[in-house]
Short mmCIF file of C-alpha atoms in Angstrom, two decimals:
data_model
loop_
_atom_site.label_atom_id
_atom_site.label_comp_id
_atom_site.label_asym_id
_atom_site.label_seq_id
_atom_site.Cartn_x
_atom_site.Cartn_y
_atom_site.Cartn_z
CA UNK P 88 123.01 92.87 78.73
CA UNK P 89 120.37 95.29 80.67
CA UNK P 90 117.68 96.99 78.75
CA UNK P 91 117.01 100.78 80.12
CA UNK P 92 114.14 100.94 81.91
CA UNK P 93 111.47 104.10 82.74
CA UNK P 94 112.05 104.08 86.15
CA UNK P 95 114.27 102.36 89.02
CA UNK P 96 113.47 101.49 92.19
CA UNK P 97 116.31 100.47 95.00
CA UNK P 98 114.77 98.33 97.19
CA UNK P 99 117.76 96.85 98.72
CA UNK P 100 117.91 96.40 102.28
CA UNK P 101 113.85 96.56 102.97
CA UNK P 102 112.00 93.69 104.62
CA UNK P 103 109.04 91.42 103.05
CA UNK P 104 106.85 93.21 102.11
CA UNK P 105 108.49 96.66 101.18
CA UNK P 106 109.35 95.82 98.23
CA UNK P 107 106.16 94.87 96.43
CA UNK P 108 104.64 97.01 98.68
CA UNK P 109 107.69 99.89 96.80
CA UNK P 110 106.49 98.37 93.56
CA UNK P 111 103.06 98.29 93.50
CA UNK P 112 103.33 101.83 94.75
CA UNK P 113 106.00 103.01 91.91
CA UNK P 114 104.25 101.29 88.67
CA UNK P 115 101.16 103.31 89.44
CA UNK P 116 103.54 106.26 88.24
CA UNK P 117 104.18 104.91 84.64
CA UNK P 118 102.12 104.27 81.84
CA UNK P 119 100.85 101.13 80.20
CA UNK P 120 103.83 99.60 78.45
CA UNK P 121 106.01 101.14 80.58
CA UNK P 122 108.98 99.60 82.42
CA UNK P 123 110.37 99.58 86.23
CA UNK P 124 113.69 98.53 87.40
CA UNK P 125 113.89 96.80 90.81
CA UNK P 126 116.89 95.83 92.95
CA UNK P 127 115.99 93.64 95.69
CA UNK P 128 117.64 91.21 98.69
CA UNK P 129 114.67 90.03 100.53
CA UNK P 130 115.38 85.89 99.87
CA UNK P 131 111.68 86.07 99.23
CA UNK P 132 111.62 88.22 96.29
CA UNK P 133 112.01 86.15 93.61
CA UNK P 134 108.73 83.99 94.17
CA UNK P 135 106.72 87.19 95.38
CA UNK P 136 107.65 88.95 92.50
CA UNK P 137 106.36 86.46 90.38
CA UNK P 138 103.11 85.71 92.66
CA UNK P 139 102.52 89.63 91.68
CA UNK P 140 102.61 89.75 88.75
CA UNK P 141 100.76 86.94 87.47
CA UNK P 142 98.01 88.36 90.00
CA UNK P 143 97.97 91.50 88.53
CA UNK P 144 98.64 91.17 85.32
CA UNK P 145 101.99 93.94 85.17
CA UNK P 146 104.69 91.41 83.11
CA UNK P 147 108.13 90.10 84.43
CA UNK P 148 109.91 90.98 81.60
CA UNK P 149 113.51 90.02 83.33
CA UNK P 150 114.90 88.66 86.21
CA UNK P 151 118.17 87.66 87.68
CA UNK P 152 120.22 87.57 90.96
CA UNK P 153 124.17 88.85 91.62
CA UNK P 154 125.64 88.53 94.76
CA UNK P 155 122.30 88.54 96.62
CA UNK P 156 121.16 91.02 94.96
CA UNK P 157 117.75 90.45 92.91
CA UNK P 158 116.91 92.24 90.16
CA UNK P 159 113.57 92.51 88.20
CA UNK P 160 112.21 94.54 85.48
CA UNK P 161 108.50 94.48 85.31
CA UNK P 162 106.03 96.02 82.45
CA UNK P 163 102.86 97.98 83.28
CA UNK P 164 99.99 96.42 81.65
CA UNK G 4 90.91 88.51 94.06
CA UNK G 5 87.61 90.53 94.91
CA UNK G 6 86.58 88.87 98.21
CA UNK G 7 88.42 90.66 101.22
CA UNK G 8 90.92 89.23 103.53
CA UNK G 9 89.44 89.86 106.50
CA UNK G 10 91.54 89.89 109.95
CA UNK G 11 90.95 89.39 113.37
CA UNK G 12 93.61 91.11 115.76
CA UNK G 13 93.32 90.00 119.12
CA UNK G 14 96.88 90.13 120.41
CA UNK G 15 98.08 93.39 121.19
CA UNK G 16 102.07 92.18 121.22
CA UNK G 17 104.86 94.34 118.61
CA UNK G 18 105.45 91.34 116.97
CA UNK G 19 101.93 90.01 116.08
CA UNK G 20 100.97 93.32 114.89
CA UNK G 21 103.75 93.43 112.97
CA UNK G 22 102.70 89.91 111.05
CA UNK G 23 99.39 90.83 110.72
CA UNK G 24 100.68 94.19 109.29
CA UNK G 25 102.76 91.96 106.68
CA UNK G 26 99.74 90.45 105.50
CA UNK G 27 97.78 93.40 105.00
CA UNK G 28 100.54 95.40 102.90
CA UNK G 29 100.80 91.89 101.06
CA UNK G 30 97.43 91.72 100.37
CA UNK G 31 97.04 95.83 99.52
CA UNK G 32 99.75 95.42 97.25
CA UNK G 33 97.82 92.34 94.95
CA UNK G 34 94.90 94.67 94.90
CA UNK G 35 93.15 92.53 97.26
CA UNK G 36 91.06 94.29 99.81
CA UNK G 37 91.35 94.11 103.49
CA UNK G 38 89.36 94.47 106.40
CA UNK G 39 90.86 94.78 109.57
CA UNK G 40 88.62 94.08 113.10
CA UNK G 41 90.46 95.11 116.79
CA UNK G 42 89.78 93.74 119.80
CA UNK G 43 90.91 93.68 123.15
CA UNK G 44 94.70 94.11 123.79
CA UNK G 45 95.33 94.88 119.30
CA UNK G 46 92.91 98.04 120.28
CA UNK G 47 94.62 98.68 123.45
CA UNK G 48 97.68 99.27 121.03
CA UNK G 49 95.79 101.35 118.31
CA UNK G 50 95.35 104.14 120.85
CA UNK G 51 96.65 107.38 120.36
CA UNK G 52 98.47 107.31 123.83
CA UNK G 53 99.66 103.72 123.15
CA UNK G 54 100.95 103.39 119.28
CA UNK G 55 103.83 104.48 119.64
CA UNK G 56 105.15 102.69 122.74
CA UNK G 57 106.78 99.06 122.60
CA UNK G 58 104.15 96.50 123.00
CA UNK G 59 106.45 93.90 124.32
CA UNK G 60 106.55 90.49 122.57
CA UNK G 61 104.23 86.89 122.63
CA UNK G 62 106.27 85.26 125.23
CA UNK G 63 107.50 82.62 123.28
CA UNK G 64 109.92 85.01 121.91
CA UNK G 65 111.99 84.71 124.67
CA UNK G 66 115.15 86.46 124.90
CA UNK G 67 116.57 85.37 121.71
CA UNK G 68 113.61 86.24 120.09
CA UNK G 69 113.90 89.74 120.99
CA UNK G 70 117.69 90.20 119.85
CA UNK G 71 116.31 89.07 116.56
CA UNK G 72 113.04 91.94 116.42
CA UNK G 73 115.49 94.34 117.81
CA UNK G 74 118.22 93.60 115.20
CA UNK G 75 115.21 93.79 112.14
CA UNK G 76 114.06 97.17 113.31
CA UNK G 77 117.96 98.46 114.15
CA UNK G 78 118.10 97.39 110.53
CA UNK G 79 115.50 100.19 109.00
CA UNK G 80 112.51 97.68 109.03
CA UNK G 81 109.62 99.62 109.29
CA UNK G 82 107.54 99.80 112.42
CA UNK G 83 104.14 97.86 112.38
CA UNK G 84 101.98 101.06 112.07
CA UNK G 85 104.33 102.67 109.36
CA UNK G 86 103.83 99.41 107.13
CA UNK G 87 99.17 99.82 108.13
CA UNK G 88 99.98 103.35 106.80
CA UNK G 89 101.41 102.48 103.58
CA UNK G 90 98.76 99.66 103.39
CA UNK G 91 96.45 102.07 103.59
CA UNK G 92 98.06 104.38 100.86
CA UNK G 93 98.22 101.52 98.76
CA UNK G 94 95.03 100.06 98.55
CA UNK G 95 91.96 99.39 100.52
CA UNK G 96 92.36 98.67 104.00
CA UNK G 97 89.39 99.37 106.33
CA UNK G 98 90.69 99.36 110.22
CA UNK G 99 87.36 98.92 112.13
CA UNK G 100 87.21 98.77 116.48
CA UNK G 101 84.90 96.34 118.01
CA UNK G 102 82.83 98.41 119.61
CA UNK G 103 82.23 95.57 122.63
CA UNK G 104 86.11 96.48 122.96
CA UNK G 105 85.80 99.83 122.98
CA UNK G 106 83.39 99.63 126.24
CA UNK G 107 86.22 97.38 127.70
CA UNK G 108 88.92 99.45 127.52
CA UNK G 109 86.70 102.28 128.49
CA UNK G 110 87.70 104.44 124.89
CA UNK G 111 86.28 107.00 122.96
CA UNK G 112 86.29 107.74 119.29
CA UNK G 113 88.90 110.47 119.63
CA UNK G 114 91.12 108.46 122.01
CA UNK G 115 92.18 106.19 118.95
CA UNK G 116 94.77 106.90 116.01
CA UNK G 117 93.85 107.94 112.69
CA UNK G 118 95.02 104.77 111.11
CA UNK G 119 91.37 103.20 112.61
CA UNK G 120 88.62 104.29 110.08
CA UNK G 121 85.81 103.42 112.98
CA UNK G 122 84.19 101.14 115.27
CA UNK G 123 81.56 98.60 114.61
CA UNK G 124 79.91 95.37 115.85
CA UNK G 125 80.75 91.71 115.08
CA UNK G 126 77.81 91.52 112.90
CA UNK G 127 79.14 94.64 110.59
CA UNK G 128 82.19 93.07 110.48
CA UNK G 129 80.83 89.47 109.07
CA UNK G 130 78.78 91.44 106.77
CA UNK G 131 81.88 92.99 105.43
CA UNK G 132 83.74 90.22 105.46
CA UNK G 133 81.77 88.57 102.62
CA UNK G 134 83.02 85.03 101.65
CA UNK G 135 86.40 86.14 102.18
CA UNK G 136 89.20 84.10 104.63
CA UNK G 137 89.18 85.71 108.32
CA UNK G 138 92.36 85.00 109.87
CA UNK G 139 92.62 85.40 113.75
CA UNK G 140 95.85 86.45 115.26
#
């Protein structure tokens, strides 16, 4: 079960550290409260994307990984 | 997260620009801001003439080691400069030249690429550099 999100981002493929580097460049886009898709397989993703955002304060509302692929949904604080 | 990261490029090889470029869109992304210092050989490789070329690897790459950077950037990864320019976009990244560098390499203002904001001393640079961590590559 996926919740729709406000925006995605496909940042499968990209090398540490496009894709918070993507991220931190898409969720300037959406408004508090908002929420952003992402779809990563850097095998670091899934501690940077938490290092993120507890640091900045935008929430990790979901995460999970499918056949390499990691996917996060974070909300703009 | 308001004290810079402040980094010392000394080594003007593909790959440790690349790393040091790493850190920098790392750090832009966290909001964290960066101040980046060139010297010798890392300016050599900020030039306009220069940026673009292949900057060879450290040599303990070796041959392997070059296979595997050449497979990563056959792969889409984005050259060192290209990730400094999104840095840039990003957050706040200030690219300044040692200017006892500058006088080395015999260089002008105009003969360096936009990403570098401007030249300064060492004493500019520890002034910027607050109580931040400088890292030295």
């Amino acid at each position: 079960m996926t919740t729709a999100t406000d925006l995605q981002l496909d940042a499968r493929g990209l090398n540490c550290p496009m894709p918070i580097v993507k991220t931190a460049q898409a969720i300037k886009g959406l408004a508090s409260g908002q929420t952003l898709e992402v779809l990563a397989t850097d095998p670091g993703s899934t501690k940077d994307f938490e290092a993120w955002s507890k640091t900045t304060g935008n929430l990790l509302v979901e995460q999970s990984v499918d056949g390499g692929v990691f996917r996060f949904v974070l909300r703009r604080k | 997260m308001d004290e810079p990261l402040n980094l010392v490029l000394f080594s003007g090889t593909d790959d440790k620009l690349q790393a040091a470029a790493v850190l920098t869109a790392g750090a832009a992304a966290l909001g964290k801001p960066v101040n980046v210092f060139l010297q010798y050989w890392a300016l050599d490789a900020f030039t306009r003439a220069k940026i673009g070329l292949d900057h060879g690897l450290a040599p303990e790459a070796g041959e392997a080691g070059r296979t595997a950077v050449d497979a990563l950037a056959k792969a889409g990864q984005a050259s060192w400069a290209e990730t400094l320019r999104q840095a840039k976009d990003l957050g706040t990244v200030d690219i300044q030249a040692c200017s006892l560098s500058m006088d080395l390499l015999g260089l002008e203002e105009s003969d360096l690429d936009p990403l570098v904001d401007g030249v300064e001393g060492v004493t500019a640079f520890y002034l910027n550099a607050g109580e931040g961590h400088v890292v030295f590559i």
